[in-house]
Short mmCIF file of C-alpha atoms and ligand atoms in Angstrom, two decimals:
data_model
loop_
_atom_site.label_atom_id
_atom_site.label_comp_id
_atom_site.label_asym_id
_atom_site.label_seq_id
_atom_site.Cartn_x
_atom_site.Cartn_y
_atom_site.Cartn_z
CA MET A 15 -9.01 -41.56 9.62
CA ALA A 16 -6.26 -41.08 8.12
CA ARG A 17 -5.68 -39.28 4.79
CA ASN A 18 -3.97 -42.15 3.73
CA PHE A 19 -5.16 -45.38 4.75
CA GLN A 20 -5.41 -48.92 3.34
CA THR A 21 -8.41 -52.49 4.38
CA PRO A 22 -9.37 -55.40 2.64
CA GLY A 23 -12.04 -55.28 0.18
CA ILE A 24 -14.05 -56.97 -1.88
CA ILE A 25 -14.72 -55.23 -5.02
CA LEU A 26 -18.18 -55.00 -6.09
CA LYS A 27 -18.77 -52.74 -8.83
CA ASN A 28 -17.15 -50.62 -11.22
CA ASN A 29 -18.35 -47.33 -13.55
CA ARG A 30 -17.62 -45.40 -16.02
CA PHE A 31 -17.14 -41.56 -15.25
CA GLY A 32 -15.84 -39.84 -17.69
CA GLU A 33 -13.61 -41.49 -20.05
CA ILE A 34 -11.13 -43.14 -18.29
CA HIS A 35 -11.63 -42.77 -14.74
CA LYS A 36 -13.83 -45.79 -13.35
CA GLY A 37 -16.80 -45.36 -9.68
CA VAL A 38 -15.42 -48.30 -7.91
CA VAL A 39 -18.56 -49.81 -4.99
CA PHE A 40 -16.35 -52.25 -2.34
CA LEU A 41 -17.21 -53.86 0.87
CA SER A 42 -14.23 -53.32 3.61
CA PRO A 43 -14.70 -55.55 7.22
CA GLU A 44 -14.01 -52.46 9.25
CA GLN A 45 -16.44 -50.14 6.89
CA GLY A 46 -19.04 -51.36 5.18
CA LEU A 47 -19.50 -49.79 0.48
CA VAL A 48 -16.90 -47.02 0.31
CA ASP A 49 -17.44 -45.64 -2.88
CA ALA A 50 -14.19 -44.87 -3.82
CA VAL A 51 -13.10 -43.49 -7.49
CA ALA A 52 -9.76 -45.40 -9.72
CA TYR A 53 -8.29 -42.82 -12.20
CA GLY A 54 -7.69 -44.18 -15.00
CA ALA A 55 -9.07 -46.54 -14.61
CA PHE A 56 -10.69 -47.16 -17.76
CA SER A 57 -7.47 -46.67 -19.60
CA PRO A 58 -5.30 -49.66 -21.63
CA LYS A 59 -2.88 -48.26 -19.68
CA GLY A 60 -4.05 -47.65 -16.21
CA LYS A 61 -2.60 -49.96 -13.31
CA LEU A 62 -5.84 -50.05 -11.61
CA ARG A 63 -7.43 -51.40 -14.78
CA SER A 64 -7.79 -54.82 -14.26
CA VAL A 65 -7.76 -55.23 -10.14
CA THR A 66 -10.55 -53.19 -9.70
CA ASN A 67 -12.78 -55.55 -11.50
CA PRO A 68 -16.15 -56.73 -9.54
CA LEU A 69 -14.73 -59.61 -7.76
CA CYS A 70 -11.40 -58.62 -6.74
CA THR A 71 -10.19 -59.07 -3.52
CA GLY A 72 -7.44 -57.80 -1.69
CA ILE A 73 -6.01 -54.54 -0.10
CA LEU A 74 -6.88 -51.52 -1.20
CA PHE A 75 -4.79 -48.61 -0.97
CA LEU A 76 -6.70 -45.47 -0.51
CA TYR A 77 -6.45 -41.43 0.07
CA ARG A 78 -9.56 -39.25 1.74
CA ASP A 79 -9.77 -35.86 1.14
CA PRO A 80 -11.30 -34.24 4.50
CA VAL A 81 -13.01 -31.64 2.75
CA LYS A 82 -14.72 -33.15 -0.13
CA ASP A 83 -15.03 -36.57 1.65
CA THR A 84 -14.01 -38.65 -1.10
CA ARG A 85 -12.27 -41.49 -1.66
CA LYS A 86 -9.43 -42.37 -4.17
CA ILE A 87 -7.69 -45.79 -4.59
CA THR A 88 -4.47 -45.32 -4.87
CA ASP A 89 -3.17 -49.01 -5.81
CA MET A 90 -4.27 -52.77 -5.14
CA ASP A 91 -2.91 -55.40 -4.53
CA CYS A 92 -5.32 -58.04 -5.18
CA ARG A 93 -4.44 -61.46 -3.95
CA GLU A 94 -7.45 -63.29 -5.48
CA PHE A 95 -9.10 -63.33 -8.75
CA PHE A 96 -11.78 -66.11 -8.97
CA GLU A 97 -10.84 -67.19 -12.34
CA GLY A 98 -12.58 -70.93 -11.53
CA ILE A 99 -15.87 -68.34 -11.26
CA ARG A 100 -15.14 -66.14 -14.38
CA ALA A 101 -14.16 -69.08 -16.13
CA SER A 102 -17.85 -70.45 -15.47
CA VAL A 103 -21.39 -68.31 -16.47
CA ALA A 104 -23.83 -70.69 -13.73
CA LYS A 105 -20.37 -69.79 -11.67
CA PHE A 106 -19.81 -65.86 -12.52
CA PHE A 107 -24.09 -65.36 -12.24
CA THR A 108 -24.46 -67.10 -9.21
CA ALA A 109 -21.49 -64.50 -8.20
CA SER A 110 -22.94 -61.13 -9.52
CA VAL A 111 -25.99 -62.32 -7.41
CA TRP A 112 -24.04 -62.08 -4.42
CA LEU A 113 -21.84 -58.87 -5.04
CA GLU A 114 -25.69 -56.82 -6.06
CA THR A 115 -27.56 -58.92 -2.60
CA VAL A 116 -24.20 -57.45 -0.27
CA LEU A 117 -24.51 -53.58 -2.49
CA ARG A 118 -27.80 -53.38 -2.31
CA THR A 119 -28.98 -54.98 1.67
CA PHE A 120 -25.93 -54.49 3.09
CA GLY A 121 -26.56 -52.81 7.20
CA GLY A 122 -26.01 -55.21 9.33
CA ASP A 123 -22.24 -56.37 10.80
CA ALA A 124 -19.43 -55.62 8.21
CA ARG A 125 -16.94 -58.07 8.74
CA GLU A 126 -20.12 -60.97 9.41
CA THR A 127 -20.93 -60.03 5.58
CA TYR A 128 -17.13 -60.22 4.47
CA ASP A 129 -16.56 -63.30 5.45
CA LEU A 130 -19.23 -64.65 4.00
CA LEU A 131 -19.44 -63.24 0.87
CA LEU A 132 -15.44 -64.43 0.83
CA ARG A 133 -15.72 -68.21 1.88
CA CYS A 134 -18.56 -69.01 -0.18
CA LEU A 135 -16.92 -67.24 -3.06
CA ARG A 136 -13.91 -69.19 -2.37
CA LEU A 137 -16.38 -72.89 -2.08
CA LEU A 138 -17.55 -71.15 -5.26
CA ASP A 139 -13.94 -70.45 -7.10
CA GLY A 140 -12.42 -73.98 -6.17
CA GLY A 141 -16.23 -76.69 -6.73
CA THR A 142 -17.65 -77.97 -9.41
CA GLU A 143 -20.62 -76.05 -11.55
CA GLU A 144 -23.48 -78.29 -10.22
CA GLU A 145 -22.93 -77.60 -6.59
CA ALA A 146 -23.20 -73.38 -7.41
CA PRO A 147 -27.05 -73.39 -6.63
CA ARG A 148 -26.64 -74.67 -3.59
CA LEU A 149 -23.72 -72.52 -2.30
CA LEU A 150 -26.38 -69.47 -3.94
CA ALA A 151 -29.58 -70.82 -1.51
CA LEU A 152 -26.40 -71.45 1.27
CA PHE A 153 -24.90 -67.77 0.84
CA LEU A 154 -28.77 -65.68 0.87
CA TRP A 155 -29.74 -67.79 4.07
CA ARG A 156 -26.90 -66.46 5.74
CA HIS A 157 -27.27 -63.46 4.27
CA LEU A 158 -30.94 -63.60 5.29
CA GLU A 159 -30.02 -64.60 8.97
CA GLY A 160 -27.39 -61.36 9.09
CA SER A 161 -29.61 -59.00 8.55
CA GLY A 162 -31.98 -60.50 10.73
CA THR A 163 -35.08 -61.23 8.10
CA ALA A 164 -34.70 -65.25 8.13
CA PRO A 165 -38.83 -67.39 7.84
CA ASP A 166 -38.93 -68.94 10.79
CA LEU A 167 -37.71 -72.95 9.67
CA ARG A 168 -40.28 -74.47 12.19
CA ASP A 169 -43.44 -72.32 12.97
CA CYS A 170 -46.32 -71.30 10.81
CA GLY A 171 -45.72 -67.37 9.78
CA ARG A 172 -49.66 -66.88 9.90
CA CYS A 173 -51.34 -69.23 11.73
CA GLY A 174 -47.91 -70.16 14.03
CA ARG A 175 -48.62 -74.46 13.96
CA THR A 176 -45.59 -75.64 14.30
CA ARG A 177 -44.13 -78.14 11.54
CA LYS A 178 -43.59 -81.91 11.50
CA ASP A 179 -40.69 -83.40 9.23
CA ARG A 180 -42.41 -83.91 6.36
CA ASP A 181 -44.63 -81.77 6.35
CA VAL A 182 -43.90 -78.84 3.46
CA PHE A 183 -43.70 -75.22 3.89
CA HIS A 184 -44.58 -72.09 0.92
CA TYR A 185 -42.87 -68.68 0.55
CA LEU A 186 -46.04 -67.61 -0.74
CA ARG A 187 -43.66 -63.12 -2.12
CA GLY A 188 -43.67 -60.38 0.01
CA ASN A 189 -45.00 -62.06 3.37
CA PRO A 190 -42.90 -62.46 6.46
CA GLY A 191 -42.61 -66.47 7.58
CA PHE A 192 -42.83 -69.30 5.86
CA LEU A 193 -46.46 -70.91 5.61
CA CYS A 194 -47.59 -74.21 6.42
CA SER A 195 -50.39 -75.28 3.40
CA GLU A 196 -52.96 -74.98 5.03
CA CYS A 197 -52.14 -71.13 5.37
CA ALA A 198 -50.45 -70.91 1.48
CA HIS A 199 -53.87 -72.36 0.11
CA SER A 200 -56.41 -69.89 1.59
CA SER A 201 -54.09 -67.04 0.70
CA GLY A 202 -55.25 -68.00 -2.65
CA ALA A 203 -52.06 -66.67 -4.47
CA LEU A 204 -50.37 -69.82 -5.65
CA GLU A 205 -48.84 -68.16 -8.90
CA SER A 206 -46.28 -66.20 -6.37
CA SER A 207 -45.42 -69.46 -4.30
CA VAL A 208 -43.14 -72.57 -4.20
CA PRO A 209 -43.26 -75.01 -1.93
CA LEU A 210 -40.46 -75.70 0.09
CA SER A 211 -39.63 -79.34 0.13
CA PRO A 212 -38.80 -81.09 3.93
CA GLY A 213 -35.38 -81.37 2.58
CA ALA A 214 -34.74 -77.85 1.21
CA LEU A 215 -36.28 -76.79 5.09
CA ALA A 216 -33.75 -79.23 6.55
CA PHE A 217 -30.81 -77.52 4.02
CA LEU A 218 -31.28 -75.15 5.50
CA GLY A 219 -31.53 -76.21 9.14
CA HIS A 220 -28.15 -77.57 7.95
CA ALA A 221 -27.63 -74.29 6.48
CA SER A 222 -27.76 -71.55 10.09
CA SER A 223 -25.90 -74.67 12.47
CA ARG A 224 -23.57 -75.80 10.57
CA GLU A 225 -19.69 -74.62 9.26
CA LEU A 226 -20.04 -73.37 5.97
CA GLU A 227 -17.91 -75.33 4.45
CA THR A 228 -19.85 -78.50 6.05
CA ALA A 229 -23.18 -77.01 4.61
CA ALA A 230 -21.91 -76.56 1.56
CA ARG A 231 -21.36 -80.35 1.60
CA VAL A 232 -24.74 -81.40 2.37
CA GLY A 233 -27.17 -82.30 -0.93
CA LEU A 234 -30.32 -81.55 -2.22
CA ASP A 235 -32.39 -83.58 -4.67
CA ALA A 236 -33.04 -81.66 -7.43
CA GLY A 237 -36.86 -80.39 -7.15
CA SER A 238 -35.67 -79.63 -3.83
CA LEU A 239 -33.13 -77.71 -5.14
CA GLU A 240 -35.64 -75.67 -8.22
CA GLY A 241 -38.11 -74.64 -4.49
CA LEU A 242 -35.34 -73.63 -2.48
CA LYS A 243 -33.39 -71.19 -5.32
CA ARG A 244 -36.78 -69.10 -6.27
CA ALA A 245 -38.16 -68.84 -2.53
CA MET A 246 -33.98 -67.26 -2.20
CA LEU A 247 -33.81 -65.45 -4.74
CA TRP A 248 -36.94 -63.40 -4.15
CA LEU A 249 -36.37 -62.48 -0.39
CA ALA A 250 -33.48 -61.29 -2.43
CA GLU A 251 -35.45 -59.22 -4.24
CA ASP A 252 -38.21 -58.49 -0.82
CA LEU A 253 -34.73 -57.85 1.16
CA ALA A 254 -33.60 -54.89 -1.33
CA GLY A 255 -37.21 -54.17 -2.07
CA ARG A 256 -36.74 -54.21 -5.77
CA PRO A 257 -35.94 -56.04 -8.02
CA LEU A 258 -32.70 -58.11 -9.16
CA ALA A 259 -30.69 -56.86 -12.13
CA SER A 260 -28.14 -59.95 -12.32
CA ILE A 261 -30.86 -62.94 -11.07
CA ARG A 262 -33.31 -61.00 -14.39
CA ALA A 263 -29.76 -61.35 -16.47
CA GLY A 264 -29.06 -65.29 -14.84
CA GLU A 265 -32.58 -65.69 -15.94
CA GLY A 266 -32.37 -69.58 -17.27
CA ILE A 267 -28.62 -70.14 -15.73
CA LEU A 268 -29.34 -69.50 -12.27
ZN1 ZN B 302 -49.74 -71.99 8.86
#
């Protein structure tokens, strides 16, 4: 790899080190998750100060130290700030869950993950706050599919029985697959389970089979959405193998 290189990227996370330096993790469609340093980016006059914050998306210019194998951000051409997301608490917490989920669970195809995240951020940015919970579920479901861990929508994950159109499925925390009502009840762990209505399951079916922007327009009643959202957030944490701070922080808002 050349010492100086550039790549598109979405900034996922910052951390401070020293007085004024900023550690930056970003997602590149070419290189996956990249750790880099923006020297001086926390100083009041640092030119990289605002363009290297989480959500900033554009072209990053970097220098790679071949001896230490570290990366330094020399410049960033930030093309999308996502002001519509930053201006809304509900949208901001939704995006925060996406960024942390990618950070903690990335392992698949970088280009596919980058494309999914960027398109979902654009939908969230330009959409209404009411759409945020559906977009939250849509992103997480597509991400689970990309990681090969999305539960089957047709057959019970325990007994294998095929679901009929009006049947409810249940998601039991920590269990692979969605379960039919009989299997869910016999497991006796209903406090850590959520029902997935036929509407919620149809929503996921559309999320799988349709173009993202089309799937984002599929509506869902409030009760179904509540169960779906809870299941998706639990699945994201299951995939991460740990609680996600952004979900805790967004409790009551997400
Ligand atoms: Zn079953």
